[in-house]
Amino acid sequence: MTTHLNVTTHSFTHCSAQALALAERVAERLRIALTERGHAVLAVSGGTTPKDFFDVLSREQLDWANVQVTLVDERWVPESDKRSNAQLVKSLLLQHAASGARFVPLYTGAPTPEAGLADVTASINALSLPFDAVVLGMGDDGHTASFFPGGDHLAEALDLNGRAPVLPMHAPDAGEPRITLSLPTLLNTRALYLLVTGVKKRDILADVRLGLGAAQNYPVQAVLTQQRVPVAVYWCP
Ligand code: 6PG
């Protein structure tokens, strides 16, 4: 059975073209928000895939002082740790034209994500949502944000009617404790993008598209099969 997905896929032969196209698209969403509302809110993933995208986006001429940038998820490590998504975003996205953007971190310095949860929830609740753009990534195990297979709060995080905007997450393959925006929070956006590279990830997306049994194991399925927000996939080899 083929699942009807509200998904459009943009495939690129070269990853530099993918990064450029997505950066232009996201910049356009931010520009529209700045013109219409005077401010914009962007949530991005960490990991390795968005590096080129961050670099291109950071050079877009925008009224960055009125753009808030946050993360879709964070590894619960200090910003000085090379695994920190905040470090990644500050070093690659909040540079050049974007150096004046306002960053809203998810890591608080508390000993655990559970201990920091109330503060992070308050930070997210203080944003003027909906997001103008959310950029997700995906792991080779089909996780997105910190929706990891086997995650201790996975069901709660994926619950479209869930009330918690932010959840801690511990999972065998997560590397460290995480904090993640919930699926309903991520879907509270005017535009949703999934930035992926490589054949393995293309095959995961194909499994979900075809409704194959393996798709049940991939948390990203919840993003791709929801009908609230169209998903634009940007893929390159
Ligand atoms: C994180 C992420 C996560 C990421 C995927 C893909 O902090 O790990 O936000 O969801 O997008 O793990 O990571 P890569 O881009 O490194 O493959």
PDB file of C-alpha atoms and ligand atoms in Angstrom:
ATOM      1  CA  MET A   1       0.000   0.000   0.000  1.00  0.00           C
ATOM      2  CA  THR A   2       1.349   3.449  -0.858  1.00  0.00           C
ATOM      3  CA  THR A   3       0.904   6.050   1.856  1.00  0.00           C
ATOM      4  CA  HIS A   4      -0.227   9.476   0.713  1.00  0.00           C
ATOM      5  CA  LEU A   5       2.491  11.837   1.874  1.00  0.00           C
ATOM      6  CA  ASN A   6       2.375  15.598   1.928  1.00  0.00           C
ATOM      7  CA  VAL A   7       6.001  15.606   0.843  1.00  0.00           C
ATOM      8  CA  THR A   8       7.840  17.244  -2.047  1.00  0.00           C
ATOM      9  CA  THR A   9      11.355  16.079  -2.834  1.00  0.00           C
ATOM     10  CA  HIS A  10      14.021  18.316  -4.366  1.00  0.00           C
ATOM     11  CA  SER A  11      16.993  16.228  -5.496  1.00  0.00           C
ATOM     12  CA  PHE A  12      20.360  17.725  -6.406  1.00  0.00           C
ATOM     13  CA  THR A  13      23.359  16.186  -8.143  1.00  0.00           C
ATOM     14  CA  HIS A  14      25.732  18.328  -6.118  1.00  0.00           C
ATOM     15  CA  CYS A  15      25.406  19.039  -2.406  1.00  0.00           C
ATOM     16  CA  SER A  16      26.606  22.607  -2.885  1.00  0.00           C
ATOM     17  CA  ALA A  17      23.513  23.241  -5.059  1.00  0.00           C
ATOM     18  CA  GLN A  18      21.321  21.678  -2.383  1.00  0.00           C
ATOM     19  CA  ALA A  19      22.760  23.952   0.319  1.00  0.00           C
ATOM     20  CA  LEU A  20      22.351  27.003  -1.883  1.00  0.00           C
ATOM     21  CA  ALA A  21      18.764  26.200  -2.859  1.00  0.00           C
ATOM     22  CA  LEU A  22      17.669  25.567   0.718  1.00  0.00           C
ATOM     23  CA  ALA A  23      19.451  28.654   2.033  1.00  0.00           C
ATOM     24  CA  GLU A  24      17.714  30.794  -0.591  1.00  0.00           C
ATOM     25  CA  ARG A  25      14.368  29.258   0.265  1.00  0.00           C
ATOM     26  CA  VAL A  26      14.780  29.740   4.029  1.00  0.00           C
ATOM     27  CA  ALA A  27      16.071  33.287   3.557  1.00  0.00           C
ATOM     28  CA  GLU A  28      12.972  34.019   1.503  1.00  0.00           C
ATOM     29  CA  ARG A  29      10.742  32.735   4.339  1.00  0.00           C
ATOM     30  CA  LEU A  30      12.623  34.925   6.843  1.00  0.00           C
ATOM     31  CA  ARG A  31      12.410  37.941   4.542  1.00  0.00           C
ATOM     32  CA  ILE A  32       8.656  37.537   4.184  1.00  0.00           C
ATOM     33  CA  ALA A  33       8.275  37.270   7.963  1.00  0.00           C
ATOM     34  CA  LEU A  34      10.423  40.367   8.548  1.00  0.00           C
ATOM     35  CA  THR A  35       8.384  42.342   6.033  1.00  0.00           C
ATOM     36  CA  GLU A  36       5.019  41.184   7.323  1.00  0.00           C
ATOM     37  CA  ARG A  37       5.643  40.952  11.075  1.00  0.00           C
ATOM     38  CA  GLY A  38       8.955  42.708  11.736  1.00  0.00           C
ATOM     39  CA  HIS A  39      10.535  39.584  13.202  1.00  0.00           C
ATOM     40  CA  ALA A  40      11.257  35.988  12.227  1.00  0.00           C
ATOM     41  CA  VAL A  41      11.858  32.709  14.063  1.00  0.00           C
ATOM     42  CA  LEU A  42      13.968  29.871  12.701  1.00  0.00           C
ATOM     43  CA  ALA A  43      14.709  26.426  14.200  1.00  0.00           C
ATOM     44  CA  VAL A  44      17.576  24.352  12.816  1.00  0.00           C
ATOM     45  CA  SER A  45      19.117  20.926  13.356  1.00  0.00           C
ATOM     46  CA  GLY A  46      22.619  20.169  14.410  1.00  0.00           C
ATOM     47  CA  GLY A  47      24.684  17.263  13.134  1.00  0.00           C
ATOM     48  CA  THR A  48      27.017  17.411  10.174  1.00  0.00           C
ATOM     49  CA  THR A  49      24.682  17.783   7.193  1.00  0.00           C
ATOM     50  CA  PRO A  50      23.662  21.463   7.586  1.00  0.00           C
ATOM     51  CA  LYS A  51      27.192  22.904   7.622  1.00  0.00           C
ATOM     52  CA  ASP A  52      27.214  24.175   4.020  1.00  0.00           C
ATOM     53  CA  PHE A  53      23.619  25.327   4.318  1.00  0.00           C
ATOM     54  CA  PHE A  54      24.535  27.335   7.446  1.00  0.00           C
ATOM     55  CA  ASP A  55      27.479  28.924   5.699  1.00  0.00           C
ATOM     56  CA  VAL A  56      25.399  30.044   2.713  1.00  0.00           C
ATOM     57  CA  LEU A  57      22.495  31.229   4.858  1.00  0.00           C
ATOM     58  CA  SER A  58      24.818  33.226   7.125  1.00  0.00           C
ATOM     59  CA  ARG A  59      25.774  35.391   4.131  1.00  0.00           C
ATOM     60  CA  GLU A  60      22.190  36.308   3.171  1.00  0.00           C
ATOM     61  CA  GLN A  61      21.458  39.994   3.598  1.00  0.00           C
ATOM     62  CA  LEU A  62      18.558  40.108   6.050  1.00  0.00           C
ATOM     63  CA  ASP A  63      17.535  42.138   9.064  1.00  0.00           C
ATOM     64  CA  TRP A  64      19.159  39.451  11.213  1.00  0.00           C
ATOM     65  CA  ALA A  65      18.859  41.526  14.406  1.00  0.00           C
ATOM     66  CA  ASN A  66      15.168  40.697  14.309  1.00  0.00           C
ATOM     67  CA  VAL A  67      15.638  36.985  13.633  1.00  0.00           C
ATOM     68  CA  GLN A  68      15.569  34.485  16.490  1.00  0.00           C
ATOM     69  CA  VAL A  69      17.425  31.257  15.847  1.00  0.00           C
ATOM     70  CA  THR A  70      16.967  28.166  17.970  1.00  0.00           C
ATOM     71  CA  LEU A  71      17.593  24.427  17.666  1.00  0.00           C
ATOM     72  CA  VAL A  72      15.196  21.581  16.987  1.00  0.00           C
ATOM     73  CA  ASP A  73      17.204  19.552  19.509  1.00  0.00           C
ATOM     74  CA  GLU A  74      20.389  19.691  21.541  1.00  0.00           C
ATOM     75  CA  ARG A  75      22.909  17.276  22.969  1.00  0.00           C
ATOM     76  CA  TRP A  76      23.050  17.924  26.737  1.00  0.00           C
ATOM     77  CA  VAL A  77      26.657  19.100  26.731  1.00  0.00           C
ATOM     78  CA  PRO A  78      28.234  22.503  27.358  1.00  0.00           C
ATOM     79  CA  GLU A  79      28.750  24.794  24.417  1.00  0.00           C
ATOM     80  CA  SER A  80      32.511  24.196  24.650  1.00  0.00           C
ATOM     81  CA  ASP A  81      31.966  20.507  23.754  1.00  0.00           C
ATOM     82  CA  LYS A  82      32.506  19.731  20.061  1.00  0.00           C
ATOM     83  CA  ARG A  83      29.215  17.749  20.093  1.00  0.00           C
ATOM     84  CA  SER A  84      27.264  20.896  21.042  1.00  0.00           C
ATOM     85  CA  ASN A  85      24.759  21.987  18.424  1.00  0.00           C
ATOM     86  CA  ALA A  86      24.891  25.507  19.882  1.00  0.00           C
ATOM     87  CA  GLN A  87      28.631  25.608  19.140  1.00  0.00           C
ATOM     88  CA  LEU A  88      27.943  24.469  15.582  1.00  0.00           C
ATOM     89  CA  VAL A  89      25.258  27.068  14.966  1.00  0.00           C
ATOM     90  CA  LYS A  90      27.280  29.872  16.530  1.00  0.00           C
ATOM     91  CA  SER A  91      30.399  29.013  14.563  1.00  0.00           C
ATOM     92  CA  LEU A  92      28.746  28.478  11.180  1.00  0.00           C
ATOM     93  CA  LEU A  93      25.355  30.191  11.044  1.00  0.00           C
ATOM     94  CA  LEU A  94      25.665  33.149  13.415  1.00  0.00           C
ATOM     95  CA  GLN A  95      28.503  34.584  11.347  1.00  0.00           C
ATOM     96  CA  HIS A  96      28.904  37.108   8.519  1.00  0.00           C
ATOM     97  CA  ALA A  97      25.610  38.926   7.844  1.00  0.00           C
ATOM     98  CA  ALA A  98      23.868  36.720  10.439  1.00  0.00           C
ATOM     99  CA  SER A  99      26.229  37.529  13.328  1.00  0.00           C
ATOM    100  CA  GLY A 100      23.592  39.795  14.875  1.00  0.00           C
ATOM    101  CA  ALA A 101      20.829  37.167  14.960  1.00  0.00           C
ATOM    102  CA  ARG A 102      19.448  36.361  18.404  1.00  0.00           C
ATOM    103  CA  PHE A 103      20.266  32.800  19.464  1.00  0.00           C
ATOM    104  CA  VAL A 104      17.948  30.963  21.850  1.00  0.00           C
ATOM    105  CA  PRO A 105      19.886  27.991  23.290  1.00  0.00           C
ATOM    106  CA  LEU A 106      18.361  24.754  24.548  1.00  0.00           C
ATOM    107  CA  TYR A 107      21.242  23.776  26.848  1.00  0.00           C
ATOM    108  CA  THR A 108      20.997  25.542  30.209  1.00  0.00           C
ATOM    109  CA  GLY A 109      23.991  24.240  32.159  1.00  0.00           C
ATOM    110  CA  ALA A 110      21.742  22.202  34.466  1.00  0.00           C
ATOM    111  CA  PRO A 111      23.143  18.747  35.257  1.00  0.00           C
ATOM    112  CA  THR A 112      20.497  16.880  33.242  1.00  0.00           C
ATOM    113  CA  PRO A 113      17.905  17.732  30.577  1.00  0.00           C
ATOM    114  CA  GLU A 114      15.236  16.885  33.145  1.00  0.00           C
ATOM    115  CA  ALA A 115      16.689  19.494  35.513  1.00  0.00           C
ATOM    116  CA  GLY A 116      16.824  22.056  32.693  1.00  0.00           C
ATOM    117  CA  LEU A 117      13.433  21.237  31.231  1.00  0.00           C
ATOM    118  CA  ALA A 118      11.412  24.003  32.903  1.00  0.00           C
ATOM    119  CA  ASP A 119      13.842  26.699  31.734  1.00  0.00           C
ATOM    120  CA  VAL A 120      14.012  25.368  28.181  1.00  0.00           C
ATOM    121  CA  THR A 121      10.226  25.095  28.053  1.00  0.00           C
ATOM    122  CA  ALA A 122       9.986  28.721  29.182  1.00  0.00           C
ATOM    123  CA  SER A 123      12.442  29.787  26.442  1.00  0.00           C
ATOM    124  CA  ILE A 124      10.432  28.019  23.765  1.00  0.00           C
ATOM    125  CA  ASN A 125       7.128  29.317  25.108  1.00  0.00           C
ATOM    126  CA  ALA A 126       8.571  32.837  24.959  1.00  0.00           C
ATOM    127  CA  LEU A 127       9.207  32.570  21.212  1.00  0.00           C
ATOM    128  CA  SER A 128       6.661  34.148  19.001  1.00  0.00           C
ATOM    129  CA  LEU A 129       5.492  30.990  17.242  1.00  0.00           C
ATOM    130  CA  PRO A 130       4.677  29.703  14.671  1.00  0.00           C
ATOM    131  CA  PHE A 131       8.223  29.288  13.391  1.00  0.00           C
ATOM    132  CA  ASP A 132       8.807  30.789   9.986  1.00  0.00           C
ATOM    133  CA  ALA A 133      10.974  27.834   9.053  1.00  0.00           C
ATOM    134  CA  VAL A 134      12.067  24.585  10.685  1.00  0.00           C
ATOM    135  CA  VAL A 135      14.984  22.675   9.170  1.00  0.00           C
ATOM    136  CA  LEU A 136      15.229  19.049  10.230  1.00  0.00           C
ATOM    137  CA  GLY A 137      17.966  16.528   9.549  1.00  0.00           C
ATOM    138  CA  MET A 138      17.831  12.746   9.733  1.00  0.00           C
ATOM    139  CA  GLY A 139      20.147  10.028  10.988  1.00  0.00           C
ATOM    140  CA  ASP A 140      20.871   6.704   9.328  1.00  0.00           C
ATOM    141  CA  ASP A 141      18.564   5.065  11.877  1.00  0.00           C
ATOM    142  CA  GLY A 142      15.630   7.218  10.777  1.00  0.00           C
ATOM    143  CA  HIS A 143      15.752   9.572  13.770  1.00  0.00           C
ATOM    144  CA  THR A 144      15.037  13.238  13.330  1.00  0.00           C
ATOM    145  CA  ALA A 145      15.438  15.997  15.922  1.00  0.00           C
ATOM    146  CA  SER A 146      16.057  13.727  18.980  1.00  0.00           C
ATOM    147  CA  PHE A 147      13.247  11.338  18.093  1.00  0.00           C
ATOM    148  CA  PHE A 148      15.492   8.280  18.416  1.00  0.00           C
ATOM    149  CA  PRO A 149      14.373   4.680  18.012  1.00  0.00           C
ATOM    150  CA  GLY A 150      14.078   3.314  21.560  1.00  0.00           C
ATOM    151  CA  GLY A 151      14.022   6.826  23.081  1.00  0.00           C
ATOM    152  CA  ASP A 152      12.519   6.947  26.567  1.00  0.00           C
ATOM    153  CA  HIS A 153      10.101   9.778  25.687  1.00  0.00           C
ATOM    154  CA  LEU A 154       9.642   8.895  22.016  1.00  0.00           C
ATOM    155  CA  ALA A 155       5.892   8.215  22.083  1.00  0.00           C
ATOM    156  CA  GLU A 156       5.243  11.405  24.037  1.00  0.00           C
ATOM    157  CA  ALA A 157       7.457  13.443  21.704  1.00  0.00           C
ATOM    158  CA  LEU A 158       5.650  12.148  18.598  1.00  0.00           C
ATOM    159  CA  ASP A 159       2.133  12.561  20.032  1.00  0.00           C
ATOM    160  CA  LEU A 160       0.441  15.116  17.788  1.00  0.00           C
ATOM    161  CA  ASN A 161      -1.871  15.997  20.678  1.00  0.00           C
ATOM    162  CA  GLY A 162       0.912  16.103  23.261  1.00  0.00           C
ATOM    163  CA  ARG A 163       1.069  19.166  25.506  1.00  0.00           C
ATOM    164  CA  ALA A 164       4.801  19.263  26.276  1.00  0.00           C
ATOM    165  CA  PRO A 165       6.617  21.605  23.851  1.00  0.00           C
ATOM    166  CA  VAL A 166      10.005  20.203  24.870  1.00  0.00           C
ATOM    167  CA  LEU A 167      11.084  16.784  26.141  1.00  0.00           C
ATOM    168  CA  PRO A 168      14.230  15.175  27.464  1.00  0.00           C
ATOM    169  CA  MET A 169      15.363  12.110  25.524  1.00  0.00           C
ATOM    170  CA  HIS A 170      17.648   9.245  26.442  1.00  0.00           C
ATOM    171  CA  ALA A 171      18.261   6.574  23.813  1.00  0.00           C
ATOM    172  CA  PRO A 172      20.832   3.818  23.305  1.00  0.00           C
ATOM    173  CA  ASP A 173      22.264   5.395  20.143  1.00  0.00           C
ATOM    174  CA  ALA A 174      21.896   9.064  21.033  1.00  0.00           C
ATOM    175  CA  GLY A 175      25.458   9.473  22.298  1.00  0.00           C
ATOM    176  CA  GLU A 176      24.451  11.637  25.232  1.00  0.00           C
ATOM    177  CA  PRO A 177      21.232  12.795  26.924  1.00  0.00           C
ATOM    178  CA  ARG A 178      19.238  15.060  24.652  1.00  0.00           C
ATOM    179  CA  ILE A 179      16.551  17.664  24.761  1.00  0.00           C
ATOM    180  CA  THR A 180      14.181  17.992  21.840  1.00  0.00           C
ATOM    181  CA  LEU A 181      11.284  20.071  20.671  1.00  0.00           C
ATOM    182  CA  SER A 182       8.207  17.846  20.398  1.00  0.00           C
ATOM    183  CA  LEU A 183       6.650  16.984  17.044  1.00  0.00           C
ATOM    184  CA  PRO A 184       3.635  19.309  17.528  1.00  0.00           C
ATOM    185  CA  THR A 185       6.032  22.150  18.364  1.00  0.00           C
ATOM    186  CA  LEU A 186       8.103  21.489  15.238  1.00  0.00           C
ATOM    187  CA  LEU A 187       4.956  21.348  13.129  1.00  0.00           C
ATOM    188  CA  ASN A 188       3.912  24.752  14.443  1.00  0.00           C
ATOM    189  CA  THR A 189       5.721  26.310  11.507  1.00  0.00           C
ATOM    190  CA  ARG A 190       4.971  28.096   8.280  1.00  0.00           C
ATOM    191  CA  ALA A 191       7.537  25.987   6.425  1.00  0.00           C
ATOM    192  CA  LEU A 192       9.146  22.628   7.160  1.00  0.00           C
ATOM    193  CA  TYR A 193      12.285  21.292   5.491  1.00  0.00           C
ATOM    194  CA  LEU A 194      14.161  18.001   5.771  1.00  0.00           C
ATOM    195  CA  LEU A 195      17.813  18.251   4.710  1.00  0.00           C
ATOM    196  CA  VAL A 196      19.334  14.854   3.924  1.00  0.00           C
ATOM    197  CA  THR A 197      22.278  13.393   2.057  1.00  0.00           C
ATOM    198  CA  GLY A 198      23.314   9.952   0.889  1.00  0.00           C
ATOM    199  CA  VAL A 199      21.840   6.756  -0.453  1.00  0.00           C
ATOM    200  CA  LYS A 200      21.032   5.229   2.943  1.00  0.00           C
ATOM    201  CA  LYS A 201      18.838   8.174   3.871  1.00  0.00           C
ATOM    202  CA  ARG A 202      17.223   8.191   0.427  1.00  0.00           C
ATOM    203  CA  ASP A 203      16.317   4.522   0.979  1.00  0.00           C
ATOM    204  CA  ILE A 204      14.779   5.286   4.381  1.00  0.00           C
ATOM    205  CA  LEU A 205      12.609   7.967   2.785  1.00  0.00           C
ATOM    206  CA  ALA A 206      11.612   5.510   0.038  1.00  0.00           C
ATOM    207  CA  ASP A 207      10.588   2.902   2.651  1.00  0.00           C
ATOM    208  CA  VAL A 208       8.353   5.473   4.310  1.00  0.00           C
ATOM    209  CA  ARG A 209       6.939   6.627   0.983  1.00  0.00           C
ATOM    210  CA  LEU A 210       6.084   3.042   0.025  1.00  0.00           C
ATOM    211  CA  GLY A 211       4.692   2.282   3.477  1.00  0.00           C
ATOM    212  CA  LEU A 212       7.057  -0.675   3.845  1.00  0.00           C
ATOM    213  CA  GLY A 213       7.225  -2.519   7.168  1.00  0.00           C
ATOM    214  CA  ALA A 214      10.695  -1.169   7.944  1.00  0.00           C
ATOM    215  CA  ALA A 215       9.248   2.339   7.956  1.00  0.00           C
ATOM    216  CA  GLN A 216       7.649   1.608  11.351  1.00  0.00           C
ATOM    217  CA  ASN A 217      11.148   1.608  12.841  1.00  0.00           C
ATOM    218  CA  TYR A 218      11.938   5.111  11.627  1.00  0.00           C
ATOM    219  CA  PRO A 219      10.691   7.955  13.836  1.00  0.00           C
ATOM    220  CA  VAL A 220      10.961  10.296  10.820  1.00  0.00           C
ATOM    221  CA  GLN A 221       7.894   8.498   9.533  1.00  0.00           C
ATOM    222  CA  ALA A 222       5.810  10.588  11.949  1.00  0.00           C
ATOM    223  CA  VAL A 223       7.062  13.766  10.273  1.00  0.00           C
ATOM    224  CA  LEU A 224       6.510  12.503   6.750  1.00  0.00           C
ATOM    225  CA  THR A 225       3.042  11.027   7.260  1.00  0.00           C
ATOM    226  CA  GLN A 226       1.479  13.896   9.240  1.00  0.00           C
ATOM    227  CA  GLN A 227      -0.919  16.112   7.306  1.00  0.00           C
ATOM    228  CA  ARG A 228      -0.480  19.350   9.277  1.00  0.00           C
ATOM    229  CA  VAL A 229       2.417  20.882   7.355  1.00  0.00           C
ATOM    230  CA  PRO A 230       3.841  20.013   3.934  1.00  0.00           C
ATOM    231  CA  VAL A 231       7.409  18.728   4.103  1.00  0.00           C
ATOM    232  CA  ALA A 232      10.005  19.776   1.539  1.00  0.00           C
ATOM    233  CA  VAL A 233      12.843  17.249   1.374  1.00  0.00           C
ATOM    234  CA  TYR A 234      16.196  18.532   0.074  1.00  0.00           C
ATOM    235  CA  TRP A 235      18.389  15.592  -0.937  1.00  0.00           C
ATOM    236  CA  CYS A 236      21.831  15.206  -2.494  1.00  0.00           C
ATOM    237  CA  PRO A 237      24.162  12.198  -2.770  1.00  0.00           C
TER     238      PRO A 237
HETATM  239  C1  6PG B   1      21.454  16.122  16.344  1.00  0.00           C
HETATM  240  C2  6PG B   1      20.404  16.436  15.348  1.00  0.00           C
HETATM  241  C3  6PG B   1      19.908  15.257  14.594  1.00  0.00           C
HETATM  242  C4  6PG B   1      20.589  15.284  13.226  1.00  0.00           C
HETATM  243  C5  6PG B   1      20.725  13.907  12.667  1.00  0.00           C
HETATM  244  C6  6PG B   1      21.504  13.884  11.380  1.00  0.00           C
HETATM  245  O1  6PG B   1      21.742  16.931  17.181  1.00  0.00           O
HETATM  246  O2  6PG B   1      22.029  15.027  16.260  1.00  0.00           O
HETATM  247  O3  6PG B   1      19.729  17.559  15.365  1.00  0.00           O
HETATM  248  O4  6PG B   1      18.560  15.072  14.490  1.00  0.00           O
HETATM  249  O5  6PG B   1      19.870  16.093  12.365  1.00  0.00           O
HETATM  250  O6  6PG B   1      21.407  13.113  13.613  1.00  0.00           O
HETATM  251  O7  6PG B   1      22.842  14.114  11.674  1.00  0.00           O
HETATM  252  P1  6PG B   1      23.930  14.214  10.549  1.00  0.00           P
HETATM  253  O8  6PG B   1      23.615  15.438   9.780  1.00  0.00           O
HETATM  254  O9  6PG B   1      25.215  14.318  11.300  1.00  0.00           O
HETATM  255  O10 6PG B   1      23.805  12.973   9.729  1.00  0.00           O
END
